[in-house]
Coordinates of C-alpha atoms in Angstrom, one line a residue:
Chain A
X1 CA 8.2 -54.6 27.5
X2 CA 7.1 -51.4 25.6
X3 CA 9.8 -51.8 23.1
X4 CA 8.8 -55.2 22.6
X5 CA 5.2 -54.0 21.2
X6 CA 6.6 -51.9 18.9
X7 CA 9.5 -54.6 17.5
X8 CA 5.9 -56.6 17.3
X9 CA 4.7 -53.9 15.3
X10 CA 7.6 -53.7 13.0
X11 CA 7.6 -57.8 13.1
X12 CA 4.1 -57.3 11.4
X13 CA 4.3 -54.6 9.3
X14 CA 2.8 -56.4 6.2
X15 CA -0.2 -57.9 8.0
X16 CA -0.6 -54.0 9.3
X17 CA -0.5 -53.2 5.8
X18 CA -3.0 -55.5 4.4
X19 CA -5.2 -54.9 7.5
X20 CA -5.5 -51.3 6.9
X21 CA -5.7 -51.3 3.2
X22 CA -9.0 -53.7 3.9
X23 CA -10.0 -51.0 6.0
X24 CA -10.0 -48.4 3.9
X25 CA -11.4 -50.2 0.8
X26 CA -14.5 -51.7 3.0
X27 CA -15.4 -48.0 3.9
X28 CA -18.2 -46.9 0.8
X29 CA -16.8 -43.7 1.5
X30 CA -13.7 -44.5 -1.2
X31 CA -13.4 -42.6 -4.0
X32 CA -12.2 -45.3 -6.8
X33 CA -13.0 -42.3 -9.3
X34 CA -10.2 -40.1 -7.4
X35 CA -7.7 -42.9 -6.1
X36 CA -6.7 -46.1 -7.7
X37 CA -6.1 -49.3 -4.9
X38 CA -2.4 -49.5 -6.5
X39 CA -2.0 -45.6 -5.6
X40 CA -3.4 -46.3 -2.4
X41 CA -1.3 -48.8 -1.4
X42 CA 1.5 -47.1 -2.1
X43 CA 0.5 -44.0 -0.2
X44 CA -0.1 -46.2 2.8
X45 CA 2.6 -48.5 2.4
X46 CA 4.9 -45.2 2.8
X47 CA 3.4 -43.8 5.7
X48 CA 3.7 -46.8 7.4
X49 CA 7.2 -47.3 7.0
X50 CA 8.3 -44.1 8.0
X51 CA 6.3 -44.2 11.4
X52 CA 7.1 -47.7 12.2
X53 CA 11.0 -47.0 11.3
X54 CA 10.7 -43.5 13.5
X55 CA 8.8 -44.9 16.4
X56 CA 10.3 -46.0 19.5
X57 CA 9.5 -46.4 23.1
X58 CA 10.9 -43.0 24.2
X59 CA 9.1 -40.5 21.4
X60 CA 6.0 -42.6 21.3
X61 CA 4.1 -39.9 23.5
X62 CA 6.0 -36.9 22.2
X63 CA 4.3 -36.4 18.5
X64 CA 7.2 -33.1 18.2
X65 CA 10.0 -35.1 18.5
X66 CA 12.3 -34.8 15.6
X67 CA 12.0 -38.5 15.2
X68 CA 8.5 -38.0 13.0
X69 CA 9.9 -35.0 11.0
X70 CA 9.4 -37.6 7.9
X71 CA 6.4 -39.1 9.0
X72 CA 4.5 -35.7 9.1
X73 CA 6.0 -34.8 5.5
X74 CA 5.1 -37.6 3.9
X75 CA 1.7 -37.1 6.1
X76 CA 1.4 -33.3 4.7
X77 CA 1.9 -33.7 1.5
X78 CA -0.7 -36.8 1.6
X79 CA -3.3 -34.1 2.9
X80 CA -2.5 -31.1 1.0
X81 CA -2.6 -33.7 -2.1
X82 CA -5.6 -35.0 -1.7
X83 CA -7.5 -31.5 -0.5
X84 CA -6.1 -30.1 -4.3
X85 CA -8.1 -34.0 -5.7
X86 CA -11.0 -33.1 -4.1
X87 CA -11.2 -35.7 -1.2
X88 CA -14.4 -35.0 1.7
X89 CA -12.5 -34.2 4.8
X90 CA -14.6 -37.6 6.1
X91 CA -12.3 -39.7 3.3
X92 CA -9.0 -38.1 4.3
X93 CA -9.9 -38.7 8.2
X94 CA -10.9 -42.2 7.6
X95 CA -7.3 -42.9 6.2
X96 CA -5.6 -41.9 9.5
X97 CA -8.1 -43.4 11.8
X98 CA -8.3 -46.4 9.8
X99 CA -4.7 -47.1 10.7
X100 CA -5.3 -46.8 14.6
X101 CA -7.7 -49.6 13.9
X102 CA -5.1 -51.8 12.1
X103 CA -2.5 -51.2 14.6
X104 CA -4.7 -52.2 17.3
X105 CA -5.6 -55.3 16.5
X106 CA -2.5 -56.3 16.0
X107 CA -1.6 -55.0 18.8
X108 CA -4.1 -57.3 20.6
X109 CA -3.0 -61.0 19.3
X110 CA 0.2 -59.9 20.7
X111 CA -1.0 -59.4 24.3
X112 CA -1.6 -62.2 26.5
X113 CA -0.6 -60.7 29.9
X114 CA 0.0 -57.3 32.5
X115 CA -3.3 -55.8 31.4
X116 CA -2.1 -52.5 33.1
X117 CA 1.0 -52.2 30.8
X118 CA -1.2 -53.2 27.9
X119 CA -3.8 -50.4 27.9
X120 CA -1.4 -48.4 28.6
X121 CA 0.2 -48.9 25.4
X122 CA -3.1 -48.6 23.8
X123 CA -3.4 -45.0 25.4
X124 CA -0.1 -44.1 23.9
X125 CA -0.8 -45.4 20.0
X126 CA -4.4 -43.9 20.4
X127 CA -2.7 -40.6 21.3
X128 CA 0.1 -41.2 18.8
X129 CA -2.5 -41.2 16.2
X130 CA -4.7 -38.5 17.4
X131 CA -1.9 -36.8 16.9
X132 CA -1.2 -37.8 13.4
X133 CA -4.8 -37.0 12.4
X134 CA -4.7 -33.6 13.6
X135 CA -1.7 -32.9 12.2
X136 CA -3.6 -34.0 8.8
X137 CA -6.5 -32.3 8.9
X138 CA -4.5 -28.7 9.9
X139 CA -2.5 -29.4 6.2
X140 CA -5.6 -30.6 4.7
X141 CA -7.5 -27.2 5.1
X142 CA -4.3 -25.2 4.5
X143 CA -4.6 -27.1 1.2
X144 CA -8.1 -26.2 0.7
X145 CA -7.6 -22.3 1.8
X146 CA -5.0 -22.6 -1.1
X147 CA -7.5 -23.7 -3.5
X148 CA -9.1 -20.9 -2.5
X149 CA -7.3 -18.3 -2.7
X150 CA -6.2 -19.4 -5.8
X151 CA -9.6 -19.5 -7.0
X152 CA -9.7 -16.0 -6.0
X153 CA -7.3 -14.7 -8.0
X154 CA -8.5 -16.2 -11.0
X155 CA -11.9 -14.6 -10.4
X156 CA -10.5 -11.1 -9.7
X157 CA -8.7 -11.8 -13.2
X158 CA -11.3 -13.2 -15.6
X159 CA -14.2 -11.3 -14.4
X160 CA -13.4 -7.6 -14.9
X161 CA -14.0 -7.5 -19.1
X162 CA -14.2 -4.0 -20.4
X163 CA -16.5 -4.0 -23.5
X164 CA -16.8 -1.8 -26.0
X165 CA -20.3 -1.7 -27.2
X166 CA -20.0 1.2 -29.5
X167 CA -17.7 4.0 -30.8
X168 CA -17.4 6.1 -27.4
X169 CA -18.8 3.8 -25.5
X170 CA -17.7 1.1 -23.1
X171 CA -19.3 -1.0 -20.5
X172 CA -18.2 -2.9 -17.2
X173 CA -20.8 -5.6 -16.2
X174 CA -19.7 -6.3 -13.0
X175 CA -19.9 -10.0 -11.3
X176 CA -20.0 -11.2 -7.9
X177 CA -18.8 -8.6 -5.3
X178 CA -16.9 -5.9 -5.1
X179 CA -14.1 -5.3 -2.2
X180 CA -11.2 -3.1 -2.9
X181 CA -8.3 -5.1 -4.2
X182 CA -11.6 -5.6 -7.0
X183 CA -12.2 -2.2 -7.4
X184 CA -8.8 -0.8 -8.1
X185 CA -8.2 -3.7 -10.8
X186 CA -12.0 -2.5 -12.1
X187 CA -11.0 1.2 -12.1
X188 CA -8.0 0.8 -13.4
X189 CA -9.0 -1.2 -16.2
X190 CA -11.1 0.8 -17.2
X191 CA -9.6 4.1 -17.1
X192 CA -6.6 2.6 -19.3
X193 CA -9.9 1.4 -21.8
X194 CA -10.8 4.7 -21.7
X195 CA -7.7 6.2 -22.5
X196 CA -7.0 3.7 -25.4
X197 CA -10.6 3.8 -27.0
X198 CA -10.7 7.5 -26.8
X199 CA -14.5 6.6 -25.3
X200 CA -16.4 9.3 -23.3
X201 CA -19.0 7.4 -21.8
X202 CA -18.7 4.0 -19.8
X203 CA -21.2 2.6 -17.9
X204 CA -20.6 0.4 -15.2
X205 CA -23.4 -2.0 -14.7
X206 CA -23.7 -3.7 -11.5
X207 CA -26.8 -6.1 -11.6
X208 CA -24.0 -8.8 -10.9
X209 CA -23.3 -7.4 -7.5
X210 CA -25.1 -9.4 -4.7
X211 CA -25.2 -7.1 -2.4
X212 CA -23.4 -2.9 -1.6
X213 CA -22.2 -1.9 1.5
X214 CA -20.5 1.5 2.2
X215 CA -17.2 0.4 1.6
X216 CA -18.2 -0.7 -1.9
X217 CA -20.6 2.4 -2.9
X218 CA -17.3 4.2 -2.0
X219 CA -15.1 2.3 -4.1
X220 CA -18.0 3.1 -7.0
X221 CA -18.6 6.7 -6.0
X222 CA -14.6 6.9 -6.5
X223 CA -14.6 5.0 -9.8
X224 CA -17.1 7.6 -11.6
X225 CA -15.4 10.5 -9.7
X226 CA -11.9 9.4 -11.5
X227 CA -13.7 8.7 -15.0
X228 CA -15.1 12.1 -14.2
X229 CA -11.4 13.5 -14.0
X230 CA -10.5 12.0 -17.0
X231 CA -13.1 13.3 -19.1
X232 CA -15.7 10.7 -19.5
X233 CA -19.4 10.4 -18.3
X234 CA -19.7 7.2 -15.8
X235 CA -23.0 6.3 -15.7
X236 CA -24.0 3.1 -13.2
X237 CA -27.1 0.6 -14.3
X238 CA -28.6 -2.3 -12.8
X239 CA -29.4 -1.0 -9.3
X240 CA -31.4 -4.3 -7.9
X241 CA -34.1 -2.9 -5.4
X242 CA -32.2 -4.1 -2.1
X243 CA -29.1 -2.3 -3.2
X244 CA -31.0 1.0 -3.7
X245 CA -32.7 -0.1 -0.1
X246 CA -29.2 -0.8 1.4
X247 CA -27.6 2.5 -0.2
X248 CA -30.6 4.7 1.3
X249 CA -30.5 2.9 4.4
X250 CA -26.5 3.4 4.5
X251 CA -27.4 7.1 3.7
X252 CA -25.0 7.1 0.9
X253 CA -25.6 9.5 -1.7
X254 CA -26.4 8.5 -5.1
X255 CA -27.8 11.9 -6.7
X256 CA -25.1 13.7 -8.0
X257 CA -24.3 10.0 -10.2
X258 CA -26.1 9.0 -13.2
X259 CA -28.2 5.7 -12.7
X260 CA -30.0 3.8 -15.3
X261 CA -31.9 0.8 -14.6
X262 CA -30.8 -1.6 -16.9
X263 CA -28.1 -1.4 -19.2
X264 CA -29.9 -0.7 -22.0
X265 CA -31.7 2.0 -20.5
X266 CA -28.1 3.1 -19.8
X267 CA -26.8 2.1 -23.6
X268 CA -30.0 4.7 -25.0
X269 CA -29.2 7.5 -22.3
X270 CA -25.5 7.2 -23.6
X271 CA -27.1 7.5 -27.4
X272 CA -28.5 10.6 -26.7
X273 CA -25.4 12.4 -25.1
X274 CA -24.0 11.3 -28.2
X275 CA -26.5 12.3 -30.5
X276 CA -27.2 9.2 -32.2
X277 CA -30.4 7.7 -33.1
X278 CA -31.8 4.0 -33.2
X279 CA -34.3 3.5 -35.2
X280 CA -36.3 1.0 -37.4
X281 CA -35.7 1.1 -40.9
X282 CA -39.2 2.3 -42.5
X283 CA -39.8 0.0 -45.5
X284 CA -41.0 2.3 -48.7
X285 CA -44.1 1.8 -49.4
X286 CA -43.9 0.7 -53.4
X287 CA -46.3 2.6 -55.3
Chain B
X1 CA 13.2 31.4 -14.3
X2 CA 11.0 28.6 -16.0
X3 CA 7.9 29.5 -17.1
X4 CA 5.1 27.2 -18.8
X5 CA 4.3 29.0 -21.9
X6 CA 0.2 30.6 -22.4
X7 CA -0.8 30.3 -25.8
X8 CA -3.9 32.1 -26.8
X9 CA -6.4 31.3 -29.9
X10 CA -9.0 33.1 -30.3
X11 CA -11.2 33.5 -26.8
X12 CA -9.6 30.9 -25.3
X13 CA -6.0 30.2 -23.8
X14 CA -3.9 27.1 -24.1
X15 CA -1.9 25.5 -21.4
X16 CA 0.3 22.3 -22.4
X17 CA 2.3 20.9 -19.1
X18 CA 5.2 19.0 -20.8
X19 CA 7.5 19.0 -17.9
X20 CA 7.0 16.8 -14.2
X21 CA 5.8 20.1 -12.1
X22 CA 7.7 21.6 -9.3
X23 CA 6.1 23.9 -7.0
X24 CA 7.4 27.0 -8.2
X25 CA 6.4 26.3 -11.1
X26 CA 3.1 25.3 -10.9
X27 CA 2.2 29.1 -8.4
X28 CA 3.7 30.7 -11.4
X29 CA 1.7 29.0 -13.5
X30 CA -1.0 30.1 -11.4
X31 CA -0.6 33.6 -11.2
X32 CA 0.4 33.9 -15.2
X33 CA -2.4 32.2 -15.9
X34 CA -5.0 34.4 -14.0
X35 CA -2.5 37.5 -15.4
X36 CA -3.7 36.2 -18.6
X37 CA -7.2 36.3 -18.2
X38 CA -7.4 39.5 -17.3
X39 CA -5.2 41.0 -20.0
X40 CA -7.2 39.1 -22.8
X41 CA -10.7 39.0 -21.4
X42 CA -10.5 35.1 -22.5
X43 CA -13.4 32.9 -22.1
X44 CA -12.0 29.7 -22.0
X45 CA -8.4 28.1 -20.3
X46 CA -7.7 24.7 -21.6
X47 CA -4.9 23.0 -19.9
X48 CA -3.3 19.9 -21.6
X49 CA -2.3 17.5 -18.8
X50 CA -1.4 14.3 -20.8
X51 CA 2.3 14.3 -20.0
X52 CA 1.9 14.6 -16.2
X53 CA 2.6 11.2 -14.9
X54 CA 3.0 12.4 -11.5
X55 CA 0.5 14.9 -9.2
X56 CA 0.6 15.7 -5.5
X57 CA -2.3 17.7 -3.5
X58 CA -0.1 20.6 -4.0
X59 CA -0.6 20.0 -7.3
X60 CA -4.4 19.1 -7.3
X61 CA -5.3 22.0 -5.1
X62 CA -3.7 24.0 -8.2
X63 CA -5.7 22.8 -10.9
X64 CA -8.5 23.3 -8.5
X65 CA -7.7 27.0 -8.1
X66 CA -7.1 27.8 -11.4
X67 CA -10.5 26.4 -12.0
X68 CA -12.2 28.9 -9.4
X69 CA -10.0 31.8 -10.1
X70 CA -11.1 31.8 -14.0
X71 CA -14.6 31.1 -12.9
X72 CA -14.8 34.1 -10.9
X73 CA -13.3 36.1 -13.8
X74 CA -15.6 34.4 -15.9
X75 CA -13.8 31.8 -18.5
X76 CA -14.3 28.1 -18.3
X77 CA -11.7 26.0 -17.6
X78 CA -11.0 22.5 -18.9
X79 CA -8.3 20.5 -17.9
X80 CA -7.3 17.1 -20.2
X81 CA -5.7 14.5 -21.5
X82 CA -5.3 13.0 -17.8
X83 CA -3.4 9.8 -17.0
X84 CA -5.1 7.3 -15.3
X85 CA -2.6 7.3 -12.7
X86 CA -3.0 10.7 -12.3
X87 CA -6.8 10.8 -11.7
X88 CA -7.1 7.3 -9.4
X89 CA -4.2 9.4 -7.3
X90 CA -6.4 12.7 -7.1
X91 CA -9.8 10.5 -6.1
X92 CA -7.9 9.2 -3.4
X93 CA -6.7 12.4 -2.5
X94 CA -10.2 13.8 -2.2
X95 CA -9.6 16.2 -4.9
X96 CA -12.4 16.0 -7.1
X97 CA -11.3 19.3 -8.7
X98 CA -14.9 20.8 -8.8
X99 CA -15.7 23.9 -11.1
X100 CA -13.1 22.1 -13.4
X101 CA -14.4 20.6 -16.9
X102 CA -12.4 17.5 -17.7
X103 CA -12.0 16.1 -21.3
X104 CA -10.3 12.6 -23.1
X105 CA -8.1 15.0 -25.3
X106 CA -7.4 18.3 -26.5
X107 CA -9.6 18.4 -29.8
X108 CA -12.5 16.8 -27.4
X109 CA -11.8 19.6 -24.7
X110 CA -12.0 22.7 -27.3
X111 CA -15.2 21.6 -28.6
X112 CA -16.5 21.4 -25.2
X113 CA -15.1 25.0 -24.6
X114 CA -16.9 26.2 -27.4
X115 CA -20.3 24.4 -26.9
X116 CA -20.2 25.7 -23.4
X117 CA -18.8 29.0 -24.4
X118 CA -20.7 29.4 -28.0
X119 CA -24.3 29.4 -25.8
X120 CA -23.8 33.0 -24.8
X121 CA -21.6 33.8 -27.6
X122 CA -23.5 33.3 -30.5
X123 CA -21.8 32.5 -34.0
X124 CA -19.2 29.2 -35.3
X125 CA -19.7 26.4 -32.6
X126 CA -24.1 27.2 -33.3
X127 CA -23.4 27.1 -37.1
X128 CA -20.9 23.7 -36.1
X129 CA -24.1 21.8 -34.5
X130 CA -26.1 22.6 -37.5
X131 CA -24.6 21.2 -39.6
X132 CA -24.4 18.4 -37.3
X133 CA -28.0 17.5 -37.7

């Protein structure tokens, strides 16, 4: 009887097809922008053939059987595809659930008689596809934890610039915030600045940092202590009023560091150890 | 027995460490150095660091000592021409080697010698900084 449904199914795999595909395009939440129809289709087509070819009446209840080892790659790579586009979660879901809905009703003209057996088979599809969908939204936010990380990295990379705003001076504006794996690329880029620019003062300018716990006013503490070690002054600018709040608050001592606040406060302090002077150029007054 | 050569010019004395540091080395080192002091009332001990790539706390705590030995026997020490490496390792050691002046180079770390030497010891570096202005 059960095996019978799912020969049905197989029997009507196009009309599945165009069902679902009608599905999907009636929902608004379709993103024509991301996702041609043709592509799509395709997508859908393929996932469809693998689970009708795998399915049977034995491993229709057991979603671990080896039997759907396709269906969940082609399912997977589907997800983790379209979490790298930029789909909503809502607009991956819908193309799972959307095919319970397709299979159901054709599920239904099938049916005439033995109600009991019927529903029953319902149970096992809905479950069948439950399945399905949670197996695509666990490779759909692996995608997006991906995206991530990669993100991540690319922020560690890009926003650690050591400037050199004059002979014997360098500065760090640091962005966004600070953790450790951060801090050791910061201090290390610019101790090996420091080294090749021969510069004696850096300043380290944190008006970028949203907020400073311990952890991180160690990591900074450290950083000046090591420019310190290697002969240069450190000096820190841009201490936002809730940072020098938190830092009190942590207890964290601050004194024995030079702090500016803003970076050109810093720049002119940095003058002065130097020796040099800024002035405006005094026009002589012509006779 | 290896011994790290003690150059002196003038007030001061001159320390280059060419060779990775073993143990021995570095307590001789040590006691040489503060032998040295003595024997030349020098002011000033400027060790040149630039070819150490690698430091221990043995090796830290040395620095550190030679630091507060010549302080006590009154010369300034300044130690440069450290590798990065070198000081992110002695941070996160702990070994902030206090009572130690640090410098980029050697020519920055003898000018610093004399401006912090010159203030009680009249002549040159005074004459150097007026000229400067």
């Amino acid at each position: 009887m059960k095996s019978d449904i799912i020969k049905g199914l197989q029997k009507k795999k196009n009309q599945i097809l165009e069902d679902w595909i009608t599905i999907q395009v009636a929902d608004a939440g379709l993103r024509e922008d991301l996702m041609s129809n043709d592509e799509l289709r395709e997508q859908s087509s393929e996932l469809l053939d693998a689970l009708l070819k795998a399915i049977n009446d034995k491993n229709i209840i057991n979603i671990e059987s080896p039997d759907f080892e396709q269906v969940h790659e082609i399912l997977a790579g589907l997800s983790i595809s379209r979490a790298r586009q930029g789909f909503s979660p809502r607009e991956t879901g819908i193309f799972v659930y959307s095919l319970k809905e397709a299979l159901l009703k054709n599920l239904d003209i099938d049916q005439t008689e033995d109600v009991k057996t019927t529903v029953e088979t319902i149970f096992k599809i809905n479950r069948l596809l439950d399945n399905l969908s949670v197996v695509t939204f666990e490779t759909y936010i692996k995608g997006r934890e991906e995206v991530i990380l990669r993100q991540t990295d690319e922020i560690t990379e890009i926003s650690t610039p050591v400037i050199r705003v004059w002979e014997g001076i360098l500065a760090l504006p640091i962005i966004g915030t600070l953790d450790s794996a951060r801090t050791q690329v910061v201090m290390e880029n610019l101790l090996q600045e420091i080294v090749e620019s021969g510069s004696t003062i850096a300043i380290l300018d944190i008006s970028g940092v949203p907020a400073v716990d311990s952890l991180v006013a160690q990591h900074l503490i450290k950083t000046v202590a090591a420019t310190r070690l290697m002969g240069a002054e450190c000096i820190i600018s841009g201490i936002r009023p809730e940072i020098a709040q938190t830092v009190v608050h942590l207890g964290i001592d601050l004194s024995n560091i030079v702090t500016k606040a803003t970076l050109a406060n810093a720049l002119k302090y940095a003058f002065a150890l130097l020796k040099l002077d800024v002035r405006k150029i005094q026009n002589k007054v012509s006779q | 027995m290896d011994r790290i050569p003690i150059l002196r010019m003038g007030h001061f004395l001159l320390v280059t460490i060419q060779i990775d540091l073993y143990d021995r080395l570095a307590t001789n080192l040590e006691s040489d150095l503060v032998q040295m002091v003595n024997k030349t009332g020098a002011r000033g001990v400027l060790i040149d660091i630039s070819a150490l790539s690698i430091v221990d706390s043995f090796m830290g705590r040395i620095l550190g000592n030679i630091g507060s030995m010549s302080k006590i026997m009154d010369a300034e020490t300044v130690v440069v021409g450290m590798q990065p490496a070198v000081a992110i390792t002695l941070i996160e050691l702990g070994l902030e080697l206090k009572g130690v002046h640090t410098a980029l180079n050697v020519e920055r770390g003898m000018q610093l010698l004399k401006e912090r030497i010159g203030s009680d010891d009249e002549d040159e570096s005074e004459a150097d900084e007026d000229s400067f202005e």
